[in-house]
Amino acid sequence: MLSVKFKELKIGTIGTLAANIPFLIVGFGRPKGVILAAQHGGELSGLFVIADMLKQIKGLIGQAVIVPITNPFGQIFGQRNEVIDGKDLNHQFPGRENGDFTARLANQLLKLCNNADFVIDLHTFSRQTPIVAGFTLDKAKNQAKIIKMINALQPDLALAVDMG
């Protein structure tokens, strides 16, 4: 049976409201992959991809950290940008720990991704586009496992990035 933990990214407060972003940790060990979805409020298809993946996941080797809704206020209001300060979360990385809400959110998401072997960021587009996956070459011992995981997604294009 797979280990599943629920955690929260602590972004800070908005007035008196604590703003935390829930996420899942499925499995343990390496390779470690992070899956992000709904950076833009109207992007719903990533949620369906994650739900389908969770139904089918068996025999996972490694760990999947899943943040199904990275922009919760945008999701609630159906707005592309984060509604508190009106910024596009996708354009705020690396963010700032003491910045406005979107900068803090980007900063915490980046910290979550920092020690991952790969990151999958699910986006929805308004036009037909290829499915693209990427991975870094700096984690050579896990490279075969990472490629196997990416191939399971059947992307139209896979990009290898040399971080060395």
C-alpha positions as semicolon CSV with decimal commas, in nm:
position;residue;x (nm);y (nm);z (nm)
1;M;0,000;0,000;0,000
2;L;0,132;0,345;-0,094
3;S;0,214;0,598;0,173
4;V;0,010;0,919;0,132
5;K;0,066;1,227;0,348
6;F;-0,122;1,557;0,341
7;K;0,082;1,869;0,409
8;E;0,055;2,244;0,361
9;L;0,286;2,509;0,220
10;K;0,272;2,800;0,462
11;I;0,263;3,118;0,253
12;G;0,187;3,363;0,533
13;T;-0,120;3,568;0,613
14;I;-0,358;3,787;0,424
15;G;-0,498;4,018;0,690
16;T;-0,593;3,772;0,964
17;L;-0,635;3,473;0,730
18;A;-0,358;3,210;0,722
19;A;-0,286;3,129;0,357
20;N;-0,168;2,770;0,325
21;I;-0,156;2,562;0,007
22;P;-0,239;2,192;0,057
23;F;-0,033;1,926;-0,118
24;L;0,014;1,548;-0,116
25;I;0,324;1,337;-0,075
26;V;0,276;0,992;-0,231
27;G;0,543;0,728;-0,173
28;F;0,894;0,790;-0,045
29;G;1,257;0,793;-0,149
30;R;1,404;0,870;-0,489
31;P;1,348;0,968;-0,756
32;K;1,142;1,257;-0,627
33;G;0,906;1,431;-0,866
34;V;0,695;1,739;-0,805
35;I;0,371;1,786;-0,997
36;L;0,215;2,134;-1,003
37;A;-0,123;2,227;-1,147
38;A;-0,359;2,523;-1,174
39;Q;-0,106;2,808;-1,168
40;H;-0,370;2,996;-1,361
41;G;-0,715;3,005;-1,207
42;G;-0,905;2,870;-1,507
43;E;-0,678;2,571;-1,564
44;L;-0,892;2,273;-1,472
45;S;-0,753;1,994;-1,690
46;G;-0,448;1,946;-1,466
47;L;-0,683;1,847;-1,185
48;F;-0,832;1,573;-1,403
49;V;-0,483;1,450;-1,496
50;I;-0,387;1,431;-1,128
51;A;-0,713;1,258;-1,028
52;D;-0,667;1,000;-1,305
53;M;-0,302;0,946;-1,213
54;L;-0,391;0,887;-0,846
55;K;-0,650;0,625;-0,947
56;Q;-0,393;0,437;-1,156
57;I;-0,081;0,473;-0,945
58;K;0,054;0,133;-0,838
59;G;0,401;0,020;-0,745
60;L;0,542;0,371;-0,737
61;I;0,918;0,370;-0,697
62;G;1,011;0,700;-0,543
63;Q;0,804;0,994;-0,432
64;A;0,548;1,218;-0,599
65;V;0,483;1,555;-0,438
66;I;0,155;1,685;-0,581
67;V;0,029;2,042;-0,554
68;P;-0,308;2,020;-0,733
69;I;-0,398;2,389;-0,703
70;T;-0,104;2,629;-0,682
71;N;-0,323;2,940;-0,727
72;P;-0,623;2,872;-0,499
73;F;-0,771;3,223;-0,500
74;G;-0,745;3,242;-0,879
75;Q;-0,914;2,900;-0,894
76;I;-1,198;3,008;-0,661
77;F;-1,268;3,323;-0,862
78;G;-1,194;3,170;-1,204
79;Q;-0,926;3,430;-1,271
80;R;-0,604;3,358;-1,459
81;N;-0,390;3,568;-1,224
82;E;-0,365;3,552;-0,848
83;V;-0,650;3,780;-0,735
84;I;-0,497;3,935;-0,423
85;D;-0,233;4,132;-0,610
86;G;-0,336;4,058;-0,970
87;K;-0,006;3,900;-1,077
88;D;0,055;3,599;-1,299
89;L;0,205;3,337;-1,064
90;N;0,382;3,169;-1,355
91;H;0,588;3,487;-1,412
92;Q;0,687;3,547;-1,046
93;F;0,958;3,283;-0,997
94;P;1,188;3,274;-0,803
95;G;0,967;3,496;-0,588
96;R;1,066;3,659;-0,260
97;E;1,021;3,536;0,095
98;N;0,914;3,883;0,216
99;G;0,738;4,001;-0,100
100;D;0,372;4,041;-0,183
101;F;0,146;3,737;-0,173
102;T;0,226;3,609;-0,523
103;A;0,601;3,652;-0,467
104;R;0,580;3,457;-0,139
105;L;0,373;3,185;-0,307
106;A;0,625;3,152;-0,593
107;N;0,911;3,142;-0,341
108;Q;0,754;2,860;-0,138
109;L;0,667;2,658;-0,452
110;L;1,025;2,693;-0,576
111;K;1,158;2,576;-0,239
112;L;0,931;2,272;-0,263
113;C;1,076;2,194;-0,607
114;N;1,442;2,265;-0,526
115;N;1,555;1,913;-0,435
116;A;1,332;1,730;-0,682
117;D;1,473;1,511;-0,956
118;F;1,210;1,648;-1,194
119;V;0,914;1,887;-1,194
120;I;0,599;1,855;-1,402
121;D;0,400;2,176;-1,435
122;L;0,057;2,107;-1,585
123;H;-0,090;2,396;-1,784
124;T;-0,396;2,438;-2,002
125;F;-0,374;2,620;-2,331
126;S;-0,646;2,777;-2,538
127;R;-0,508;2,627;-2,858
128;Q;-0,375;2,287;-2,961
129;T;-0,021;2,251;-2,829
130;P;0,220;1,963;-2,783
131;I;0,270;1,800;-2,445
132;V;0,622;1,883;-2,331
133;A;0,822;1,724;-2,048
134;G;1,163;1,826;-1,919
135;F;1,428;1,688;-1,688
136;T;1,777;1,777;-1,572
137;L;2,087;1,572;-1,647
138;D;2,257;1,651;-1,316
139;K;2,098;1,356;-1,132
140;A;2,269;1,081;-1,335
141;K;2,198;0,796;-1,093
142;N;1,822;0,845;-1,134
143;Q;1,823;0,940;-1,503
144;A;1,686;0,605;-1,630
145;K;1,401;0,615;-1,375
146;I;1,321;0,976;-1,461
147;I;1,308;0,898;-1,834
148;K;1,080;0,601;-1,760
149;M;0,844;0,826;-1,561
150;I;0,841;1,090;-1,835
151;N;0,775;0,825;-2,102
152;A;0,470;0,712;-1,901
153;L;0,321;1,057;-1,973
154;Q;0,375;1,005;-2,347
155;P;0,485;1,364;-2,418
156;D;0,518;1,493;-2,772
157;L;0,855;1,641;-2,679
158;A;1,103;1,578;-2,394
159;L;1,374;1,828;-2,311
160;A;1,694;1,738;-2,124
161;V;1,859;2,035;-1,950
162;D;2,224;2,019;-1,842
163;M;2,239;2,203;-1,508
164;G;2,613;2,141;-1,460
